[in-house]
Amino acid sequence: MLIYEFQAKALLQELGVVIPAGHLAETVDETRVAAQKLGGQVILKAQILSGGRGKAGGIVAADSAEKAGLAAARLLGKKLITAQSGGRGLVVKKILVEEFVPPGREIYLGLVVDRKNEKLAAIVSQQGGVEIEELSKSCPQAIKKEYFYPEQGLLFFQARNLAYFLDLPEASFKTFLDYLKKLSEFFLLRDMKLLEINPLIIKPDNLLVAADIKMDFDDSGLARQPEISALEDWSELSPEEKKARSFKLNYVKMEGQIGCLVNGAGLAMATMDIIKLFGGQPANFLDIGGGVTEEAVSQAFEILASDRQVKACLVNIFGGIVRCDLVARGLVASARKIDLNKPIVVRLQGTNEAEGRRILGEANLPFYFINDFEQAAQLAVSLSQA
Amino acid sequence: MLIYEFQAKALLQELGVVIPAGHLAETVDETRVAAQKLGGQVILKAQILSGGRGKAGGIVAADSAEKAGLAAARLLGKKLITAQSGGRGLVVKKILVEEFVPPGREIYLGLVVDRKNEKLAAIVSQQGGVEIEELSKSCPQAIKKEYFYPEQGLLFFQARNLAYFLDLPEASFKTFLDYLKKLSEFFLLRDMKLLEINPLIIKPDNLLVAADIKMDFDDSGLARQPEISALEDWSELSPEEKKARSFKLNYVKMEGQIGCLVNGAGLAMATMDIIKLFGGQPANFLDIGGGVTEEAVSQAFEILASDRQVKACLVNIFGGIVRCDLVARGLVASARKIDLNKPIVVRLQGTNEAEGRRILGEANLPFYFINDFEQAAQLAVSLSQA
Amino acid sequence: MSILLDRDSRILIQGITGRQASFHTERMMEYGTRVVAGVTPGKGGQFHLGLPVFNTVEEAVRQKAPDISIIFVPPLAAADAVMEAAAGGLKLIVCITEGIPNLDMLKAKRFLAELGSSLIGPNTPGLISPGQGKAGIMPASIHRPGPVGLISRSGTLTYEAVYQLSRLGLGQSTAIGIGGDPIVGLKFVELLEMFKSDSQTEAVLMIGEIGGQAEEAAAEYLKRSGYPKPVAAYVAGLTAPKGKRLGHAGAIIEGNEGSAQDKVKCLAAAGVRIIENPARIGQTVKELMAERQGN
Amino acid sequence: MSILLDRDSRILIQGITGRQASFHTERMMEYGTRVVAGVTPGKGGQFHLGLPVFNTVEEAVRQKAPDISIIFVPPLAAADAVMEAAAGGLKLIVCITEGIPNLDMLKAKRFLAELGSSLIGPNTPGLISPGQGKAGIMPASIHRPGPVGLISRSGTLTYEAVYQLSRLGLGQSTAIGIGGDPIVGLKFVELLEMFKSDSQTEAVLMIGEIGGQAEEAAAEYLKRSGYPKPVAAYVAGLTAPKGKRLGHAGAIIEGNEGSAQDKVKCLAAAGVRIIENPARIGQTVKELMAERQGN
């Protein structure tokens, strides 16, 4: 789970990491007042749950409270489309108004769960403010990593190795080690997946300021992290996403015309892939999961059917734990509630498939039953292009 | 470093472990008042830094404040000689006055650094109040151990294994797991060597009460444990031990007639052994260590020379880091200060041995120079028996 | 033969008294699998589904000597259960549970490595050696004994693949779900190595998906080892967007790592037959095996 | 030959700029030992005793490729220094420092085990292969090259033993102090195993002391392995009282464990020649070797 920059900065500040002075603003007026308090010269940072804001115009400088207000007026309510936000973009509702930090050396500091090594990695680079993954390809020698065990934590010599690699001024050395220690402990304590300070600015007075921060928490750890769970902002979710979340459906919106309803993540991906293979475009990823209820199936189907981009639906169920008859009942319940004017291709395999088909058949709705995976996909594609 | 029972109980109480109600008393009056507050029926426990108090008469029951006062009068100032206290005994200066805990099931709970497995061990037994080492020989099946890594801590299933082994009543089960968790965390946090609750009493209402507690801390960890270091009671040390401690000398008083001054722990033990081999008795273990100063040698020698049991001294130095001339100078300085009327056998080998002998030779004091280890020991023995 | 599991395997179920565990334990027993005991702390001494229940793995091991443990324990207690199984001496542990925190799994894996225990999962349907035994939650009916070893990161997609294989008369030696989480136990490399020396297995089918580097590692291993048996692979998620988690916690393309395109490229370069159409998994494996026999 | 250390060994000194480290580094170099670099954080780039100083072991390894590191770092930082050496790829680490907390050493040992690095110490004088090199703080002058392998838990008592051996014309192949702490690295068993296959070593002398179970483990190993070379042992502390720490943190008889009497009994039962008189260590080894050659 990603959290907002302003939330992450508040957490860091509690740890004793220096952050730029700043205030959160949700209106033009609040922005102006905040800028005034900060002396006029400020940076406005759109608060959205996605990286790549800068390039998308989400970060704006202003040299007076007046101009800050004008910039806020342009920013608030704007849809930002970043490299990571997906096509639909994210609406700016909050702005972090921060003091202007004069340029200085910028470094990168990251902590991450490293899947490949099955350890944690602390990563630094002398080049801050750039994308670390691109840097790791273009200039691997500019990056240093130290791997450590979660039960042991980052070792002191490892922190020192990183600090020497960065060739820090002596006056910043101890602070950097202190930051690393606190951040790595916080990372472990809070079940994080990723913590990035990028850039960490070395000010001319050698103060280390965390100018931008990204924090991502392990979703599986949230159950024991109530303080972190409480930071989740449901208002960022679309109504469909909210509905999906509340019914424990794995739903990701995409850009195509074919709504997919599948059980199992792998089969759901494969269903998307086969649609693409036959020239169609999936409108979503949707895995109804193993413990799904009739009600949840029904809600899932409503999400698809009410998507105006969707021209046809493909239901692909391989019954195992999930029973085909349960899915069928959910579909029928939903189709009766909404005005179903889209063709639905249904493939049911496995547990109780016959019963499922019987239920759907009796419902007198625009279902196409296809037993073969490939034919089902082909039909869905051609229906979506009709 | 051992701490007193009353100190250990205060630490446990902070952790949330239930201990018997009690007060510390240093006089008869304080004992009486404490007993009064506790309802009259109390246990008086002599506070000395040694186990085996019970057998030595250091634990007394009283059924009224009056009788508690009388018992305290007998106990305070008394020398207790326990199996572990060494011959000279430990003087009772403080009494822990505790409420009487009615008899119930008693269990043993211990945490220890296990040298052999190079892990930590959590140990329990259904038989509390007995010596665990004796039990481990006589009845090993009555004991269960779980080994764990310090960086990982006692695992939950391990705590459960121990709890099931004890066959605890259901109402005590969770409390026991909670105690184990807190105690093992405290053990790790505070650089402990040994933590024993023996017995841990299961009261009829299923409350778990830590009736007696032993805590031993790793001396090497004290430098980072100021709260624990502050618990050390120097008043328990004899004047000689205090002097030795302040000069960083490793000194242990024993019962014989030959004072030993040696550099290095192994050589010091070997020196004691050879004395015994030739029919003598060492009066002490004394390792002056590698970083010793002239002043410290002088103080060390004074400790030996002023011991009235000592009939002869044996100085055995194998110069390596320690220079023989430095030791010689220390000996001479000390011999000039005190009235030296005991024969001193001196063996100097290694770094600057000639210079050392020259210095001692010029001092005109009762030194016998013997180069051979065996002959030196034999002479010391015969001089001590003269 | 088969790998990891055969008709002599003695199965322990941790968390046996739970609803899901009970259901699937019954299915396993119906299939003829030798389930010998269960563990649920606090229910020791009871019987459940006719099986003795113990408070601890230690006790279950002492009394029933199981050699595989299957874990149906809630997410926040599951890593501890995995370690308990390893400490109890179990050499193969199958963790069905989904949603275990990453850090818990990292600790558990280090613990297991030192004890020499192997883990399948977590977040896996488990494994099955058709006709011999089933240690998992997959629908048994679609499986047939046969020559194809199957290693998959997915659940229902594996059932789809098995269904396609069985319909074409191609049975499976052992089919293993390695789990959909970022941190899992045995992965493609270790299992390919086992299939290599399994006489029943004539070809291996890999079902990969986006996220992580397990397919890349497999490709490197296959190349390096001059793998002697034909291998086919389908990798799900060619259409997956970057940075979005698709169902599985492990199915996410992070940064420049883990795209299906990269995985397919690596596998193809290692001589693996790539399956592009997930509806033709069985067909492709059949063709591949026929070609090799033709040589 | 010798074990662990020979004339080609390249030595790194961690904490080189300290007073003790400087003194002993000079002595090692005088002895002809190849000290190649030092590490002191914050002093990287300087030269000390003519040697380059680095901020990190990593950097020292990259530039000077040492294979043994000797650690003279204060107690609370020493375990970290040991782990730094292991992470840097050093396969033998000699930790001179006394007073390292037990828990630090337990963590470091697990870390080293996983990296395959060996540790001598802590709280050790180090080791010497007379005539070849010295990685420690013992007085070199008393040593002679020769056939006796020496393993000791003590410092000055080892010097005494070496002195007695050398005076009788018995040189040493390698003499190793394993350290006086409760938790140390290589112990009798591992080093006996190395001496077993060392052609220069004709007999082994063990110097034990009270505390712990290292001598008991050695006895068991010697018995089990049918050790081919004669072994003599002196165990200090026959007169030691229970529960009192005698100098070394590890020299304490705890409960029923660790008495010199027990150790001597075990060793004797394993065929080890027991030396009762510490003034006759050299003499006894000489007699033992003569007897064996007589056979």
Short mmCIF file of C-alpha atoms in Angstrom, two decimals, chain C residues 10-285:
data_model
loop_
_atom_site.label_atom_id
_atom_site.label_comp_id
_atom_site.label_asym_id
_atom_site.label_seq_id
_atom_site.Cartn_x
_atom_site.Cartn_y
_atom_site.Cartn_z
CA ARG C 10 2.84 -39.56 5.46
CA ILE C 11 1.01 -36.28 5.69
CA LEU C 12 0.50 -33.98 8.67
CA ILE C 13 -2.07 -31.19 8.52
CA GLN C 14 -1.31 -28.08 10.60
CA GLY C 15 -4.44 -26.18 11.49
CA ILE C 16 -6.50 -29.28 10.68
CA THR C 17 -9.64 -28.27 12.57
CA GLY C 18 -10.26 -25.17 10.44
CA ARG C 19 -13.07 -25.19 7.89
CA GLN C 20 -10.89 -25.08 4.77
CA ALA C 21 -8.39 -27.51 6.22
CA SER C 22 -11.12 -29.97 7.14
CA PHE C 23 -12.66 -29.82 3.68
CA HIS C 24 -9.39 -30.34 1.86
CA THR C 25 -8.10 -32.96 4.26
CA GLU C 26 -11.16 -35.03 3.46
CA ARG C 27 -10.54 -34.59 -0.26
CA MET C 28 -6.92 -35.67 0.17
CA MET C 29 -7.95 -38.76 2.11
CA GLU C 30 -10.61 -39.60 -0.49
CA TYR C 31 -7.81 -39.51 -3.05
CA GLY C 32 -5.99 -42.17 -1.06
CA THR C 33 -3.36 -39.92 0.43
CA ARG C 34 -1.97 -41.11 3.76
CA VAL C 35 -2.90 -38.31 6.11
CA VAL C 36 -1.63 -39.49 9.49
CA ALA C 37 -2.32 -36.66 11.95
CA GLY C 38 -3.26 -33.07 12.51
CA VAL C 39 -2.11 -30.24 14.72
CA THR C 40 -4.25 -27.55 16.29
CA PRO C 41 -2.93 -25.94 19.47
CA GLY C 42 -5.49 -26.37 22.22
CA LYS C 43 -7.19 -29.35 20.58
CA GLY C 44 -4.58 -31.98 21.36
CA GLY C 45 -6.09 -35.32 22.31
CA GLN C 46 -9.18 -34.89 20.15
CA PHE C 47 -9.94 -36.76 16.96
CA HIS C 48 -10.94 -34.94 13.79
CA LEU C 49 -11.99 -36.66 10.55
CA GLY C 50 -10.88 -39.83 12.31
CA LEU C 51 -7.36 -38.47 12.72
CA PRO C 52 -5.54 -37.79 15.98
CA VAL C 53 -5.02 -34.10 16.71
CA PHE C 54 -1.96 -32.88 18.61
CA ASN C 55 -1.14 -29.57 20.27
CA THR C 56 2.31 -29.39 18.73
CA VAL C 57 4.14 -30.66 15.67
CA GLU C 58 6.75 -32.12 17.98
CA GLU C 59 4.16 -34.37 19.58
CA ALA C 60 2.65 -35.33 16.22
CA VAL C 61 6.08 -36.25 14.90
CA ARG C 62 6.86 -38.34 17.95
CA GLN C 63 3.65 -40.28 17.63
CA LYS C 64 2.95 -40.43 13.93
CA ALA C 65 6.25 -39.80 12.10
CA PRO C 66 4.85 -37.74 9.20
CA ASP C 67 7.23 -36.60 6.47
CA ILE C 68 5.21 -33.85 4.78
CA SER C 69 3.30 -31.13 6.57
CA ILE C 70 0.55 -29.08 4.94
CA ILE C 71 -0.16 -25.76 6.54
CA PHE C 72 -3.63 -24.22 6.74
CA VAL C 73 -2.91 -21.66 9.42
CA PRO C 74 -4.00 -18.00 9.36
CA PRO C 75 -1.53 -15.59 7.70
CA LEU C 76 0.01 -13.97 10.76
CA ALA C 77 0.67 -17.33 12.45
CA ALA C 78 1.64 -19.26 9.32
CA ALA C 79 5.37 -18.51 9.20
CA ASP C 80 5.67 -19.66 12.79
CA ALA C 81 3.83 -22.85 11.82
CA VAL C 82 6.28 -23.37 8.96
CA MET C 83 9.20 -23.01 11.36
CA GLU C 84 7.52 -25.33 13.83
CA ALA C 85 7.25 -27.97 11.11
CA ALA C 86 10.93 -27.58 10.23
CA ALA C 87 12.01 -27.67 13.87
CA GLY C 88 9.92 -30.82 14.24
CA GLY C 89 12.03 -32.44 11.55
CA LEU C 90 9.63 -32.29 8.60
CA LYS C 91 11.68 -32.15 5.42
CA LEU C 92 8.87 -31.01 3.13
CA ILE C 93 6.43 -28.32 4.14
CA VAL C 94 3.55 -27.19 1.94
CA CYS C 95 2.11 -23.83 2.96
CA ILE C 96 -1.32 -23.18 1.46
CA THR C 97 -1.93 -19.95 3.38
CA GLU C 98 -2.16 -16.71 1.40
CA GLY C 99 -1.27 -13.28 2.78
CA ILE C 100 1.78 -14.03 4.93
CA PRO C 101 3.89 -10.89 5.45
CA ASN C 102 7.11 -10.80 3.42
CA LEU C 103 9.33 -10.30 6.44
CA ASP C 104 7.88 -13.35 8.16
CA MET C 105 8.69 -15.47 5.13
CA LEU C 106 12.24 -14.14 4.88
CA LYS C 107 12.87 -15.15 8.48
CA ALA C 108 11.24 -18.52 8.01
CA LYS C 109 13.27 -19.27 4.88
CA ARG C 110 16.57 -18.62 6.64
CA PHE C 111 15.42 -20.83 9.49
CA LEU C 112 14.46 -23.62 7.11
CA ALA C 113 17.67 -23.37 5.14
CA GLU C 114 19.68 -24.06 8.26
CA LEU C 115 17.57 -27.08 9.12
CA GLY C 116 17.59 -28.45 5.58
CA SER C 117 13.82 -28.39 5.16
CA SER C 118 12.14 -27.57 1.86
CA LEU C 119 9.10 -25.38 1.47
CA ILE C 120 6.39 -25.34 -1.21
CA GLY C 121 4.46 -22.09 -1.21
CA PRO C 122 3.07 -20.14 0.52
CA ASN C 123 -0.03 -19.13 -1.41
CA THR C 124 0.02 -22.36 -3.35
CA PRO C 125 -2.56 -25.01 -4.25
CA GLY C 126 0.10 -27.53 -3.21
CA LEU C 127 1.24 -30.54 -5.16
CA ILE C 128 -0.15 -33.78 -6.51
CA SER C 129 1.40 -36.96 -7.84
CA PRO C 130 -1.62 -38.30 -9.73
CA GLY C 131 -2.65 -41.77 -8.67
CA GLN C 132 -0.32 -41.66 -5.69
CA GLY C 133 -1.23 -38.79 -3.44
CA LYS C 134 -2.36 -35.23 -3.16
CA ALA C 135 -0.92 -32.67 -0.79
CA GLY C 136 -2.98 -29.66 -1.62
CA ILE C 137 -6.30 -28.20 -2.64
CA MET C 138 -6.43 -28.79 -6.40
CA PRO C 139 -9.41 -30.64 -7.90
CA ALA C 140 -8.05 -34.17 -8.15
CA SER C 141 -10.43 -35.34 -10.88
CA ILE C 142 -8.71 -33.50 -13.74
CA HIS C 143 -5.35 -35.19 -13.13
CA ARG C 144 -4.03 -38.37 -14.71
CA PRO C 145 -0.78 -40.21 -14.01
CA GLY C 146 1.68 -39.68 -16.79
CA PRO C 147 4.92 -38.28 -18.12
CA VAL C 148 4.61 -34.50 -17.71
CA GLY C 149 6.17 -32.72 -14.75
CA LEU C 150 4.38 -29.46 -14.06
CA ILE C 151 5.71 -26.47 -12.14
CA SER C 152 3.47 -23.45 -11.80
CA ARG C 153 3.22 -20.12 -10.05
CA SER C 154 -0.52 -20.10 -10.49
CA GLY C 155 -3.59 -21.98 -9.22
CA THR C 156 -6.53 -22.16 -11.59
CA LEU C 157 -4.30 -21.65 -14.59
CA THR C 158 -2.54 -24.83 -13.55
CA TYR C 159 -5.88 -26.62 -13.43
CA GLU C 160 -6.52 -25.32 -16.94
CA ALA C 161 -3.14 -26.63 -18.08
CA VAL C 162 -3.67 -30.00 -16.40
CA TYR C 163 -7.14 -30.23 -17.93
CA GLN C 164 -5.72 -29.62 -21.38
CA LEU C 165 -2.96 -32.17 -20.86
CA SER C 166 -5.25 -34.88 -19.50
CA ARG C 167 -7.77 -34.37 -22.30
CA LEU C 168 -5.00 -35.08 -24.80
CA GLY C 169 -4.01 -38.20 -22.90
CA LEU C 170 -0.95 -36.66 -21.31
CA GLY C 171 -0.86 -37.42 -17.61
CA GLN C 172 1.34 -35.80 -15.00
CA SER C 173 4.16 -37.25 -12.91
CA THR C 174 3.90 -34.54 -10.29
CA ALA C 175 2.22 -31.13 -10.58
CA ILE C 176 3.46 -28.49 -8.19
CA GLY C 177 2.21 -25.00 -7.46
CA ILE C 178 5.18 -23.02 -6.19
CA GLY C 179 3.02 -20.19 -4.93
CA GLY C 180 2.07 -16.71 -5.98
CA ASP C 181 3.88 -14.71 -3.30
CA PRO C 182 7.05 -12.65 -3.69
CA ILE C 183 8.92 -14.90 -1.26
CA VAL C 184 8.30 -18.61 -1.81
CA GLY C 185 10.17 -21.83 -1.12
CA LEU C 186 11.25 -24.17 -3.90
CA LYS C 187 11.16 -22.50 -7.29
CA PHE C 188 11.58 -23.59 -10.88
CA VAL C 189 15.30 -24.32 -10.62
CA GLU C 190 15.15 -26.74 -7.69
CA LEU C 191 12.12 -28.54 -9.10
CA LEU C 192 13.53 -28.78 -12.63
CA GLU C 193 16.57 -30.38 -11.03
CA MET C 194 14.35 -32.96 -9.32
CA PHE C 195 12.39 -33.70 -12.47
CA LYS C 196 15.68 -34.17 -14.28
CA SER C 197 16.41 -37.37 -12.41
CA ASP C 198 12.82 -38.58 -12.12
CA SER C 199 12.36 -41.54 -14.42
CA GLN C 200 8.61 -41.04 -14.86
CA THR C 201 8.99 -37.47 -16.07
CA GLU C 202 9.60 -37.16 -19.82
CA ALA C 203 8.89 -33.47 -20.28
CA VAL C 204 8.40 -30.46 -18.03
CA LEU C 205 5.79 -27.75 -18.32
CA MET C 206 6.44 -24.44 -16.60
CA ILE C 207 3.66 -21.98 -15.92
CA GLY C 208 5.18 -18.63 -15.07
CA GLU C 209 3.77 -15.21 -14.56
CA ILE C 210 4.87 -11.60 -14.20
CA GLY C 211 6.94 -10.49 -11.24
CA GLY C 212 10.23 -11.54 -9.73
CA GLN C 213 13.07 -13.36 -11.45
CA ALA C 214 12.21 -17.03 -11.00
CA GLU C 215 11.70 -17.67 -14.73
CA GLU C 216 14.95 -15.89 -15.59
CA ALA C 217 16.78 -18.04 -13.04
CA ALA C 218 15.18 -21.13 -14.55
CA ALA C 219 16.32 -20.11 -18.02
CA GLU C 220 19.85 -19.66 -16.81
CA TYR C 221 19.78 -23.03 -15.06
CA LEU C 222 18.41 -24.83 -18.13
CA LYS C 223 21.09 -23.34 -20.31
CA ARG C 224 23.90 -24.02 -17.87
CA SER C 225 22.83 -27.59 -17.12
CA GLY C 226 22.19 -28.66 -20.72
CA TYR C 227 18.82 -29.88 -19.47
CA PRO C 228 18.13 -33.27 -21.01
CA LYS C 229 14.33 -33.23 -21.11
CA PRO C 230 12.07 -31.05 -23.26
CA VAL C 231 10.64 -28.05 -21.46
CA ALA C 232 7.67 -25.90 -22.47
CA ALA C 233 6.56 -22.71 -20.79
CA TYR C 234 3.63 -20.40 -20.68
CA VAL C 235 4.13 -17.05 -18.95
CA ALA C 236 0.96 -15.21 -17.96
CA GLY C 237 0.71 -11.45 -17.99
CA LEU C 238 1.92 -10.29 -21.41
CA THR C 239 -0.77 -7.62 -21.21
CA ALA C 240 -0.10 -6.68 -17.58
CA PRO C 241 0.48 -3.00 -16.77
CA LYS C 242 3.55 -1.91 -14.83
CA GLY C 243 3.28 -1.31 -11.08
CA LYS C 244 -0.13 -2.94 -10.67
CA ARG C 245 -0.53 -6.04 -8.58
CA LEU C 246 -2.60 -8.59 -10.46
CA GLY C 247 -4.15 -10.82 -7.86
CA HIS C 248 -1.08 -12.56 -6.49
CA ALA C 249 1.11 -10.54 -4.18
CA GLY C 250 4.03 -11.64 -6.32
CA ALA C 251 2.46 -10.77 -9.65
CA ILE C 252 3.62 -7.23 -10.07
CA ILE C 253 6.06 -5.71 -12.49
CA GLU C 254 8.38 -3.59 -10.40
CA GLY C 255 10.64 -1.13 -12.07
CA ASN C 256 12.25 -2.82 -15.01
CA GLU C 257 11.95 -6.27 -13.54
CA GLY C 258 9.49 -9.03 -14.00
CA SER C 259 7.73 -8.42 -17.30
CA ALA C 260 6.37 -11.43 -19.15
CA GLN C 261 8.16 -10.30 -22.30
CA ASP C 262 11.56 -10.50 -20.61
CA LYS C 263 10.78 -13.89 -19.14
CA VAL C 264 9.64 -15.32 -22.45
CA LYS C 265 12.77 -13.98 -24.13
CA CYS C 266 15.09 -15.57 -21.58
CA LEU C 267 13.27 -18.90 -21.66
CA ALA C 268 13.22 -19.04 -25.44
CA ALA C 269 16.94 -18.32 -25.54
CA ALA C 270 17.45 -21.26 -23.19
CA GLY C 271 15.72 -23.60 -25.63
CA VAL C 272 12.34 -23.67 -23.92
CA ARG C 273 9.32 -24.05 -26.17
CA ILE C 274 7.24 -20.94 -25.55
CA ILE C 275 3.47 -21.29 -25.48
CA GLU C 276 1.82 -18.05 -26.57
CA ASN C 277 -1.77 -19.15 -26.51
CA PRO C 278 -2.94 -20.33 -23.08
CA ALA C 279 -5.62 -22.42 -24.77
CA ARG C 280 -2.90 -24.45 -26.51
CA ILE C 281 -0.80 -25.46 -23.53
CA GLY C 282 -1.63 -29.16 -23.79
CA GLN C 283 -1.36 -29.17 -27.56
CA THR C 284 2.08 -27.57 -27.52
CA VAL C 285 3.45 -29.97 -24.93
#
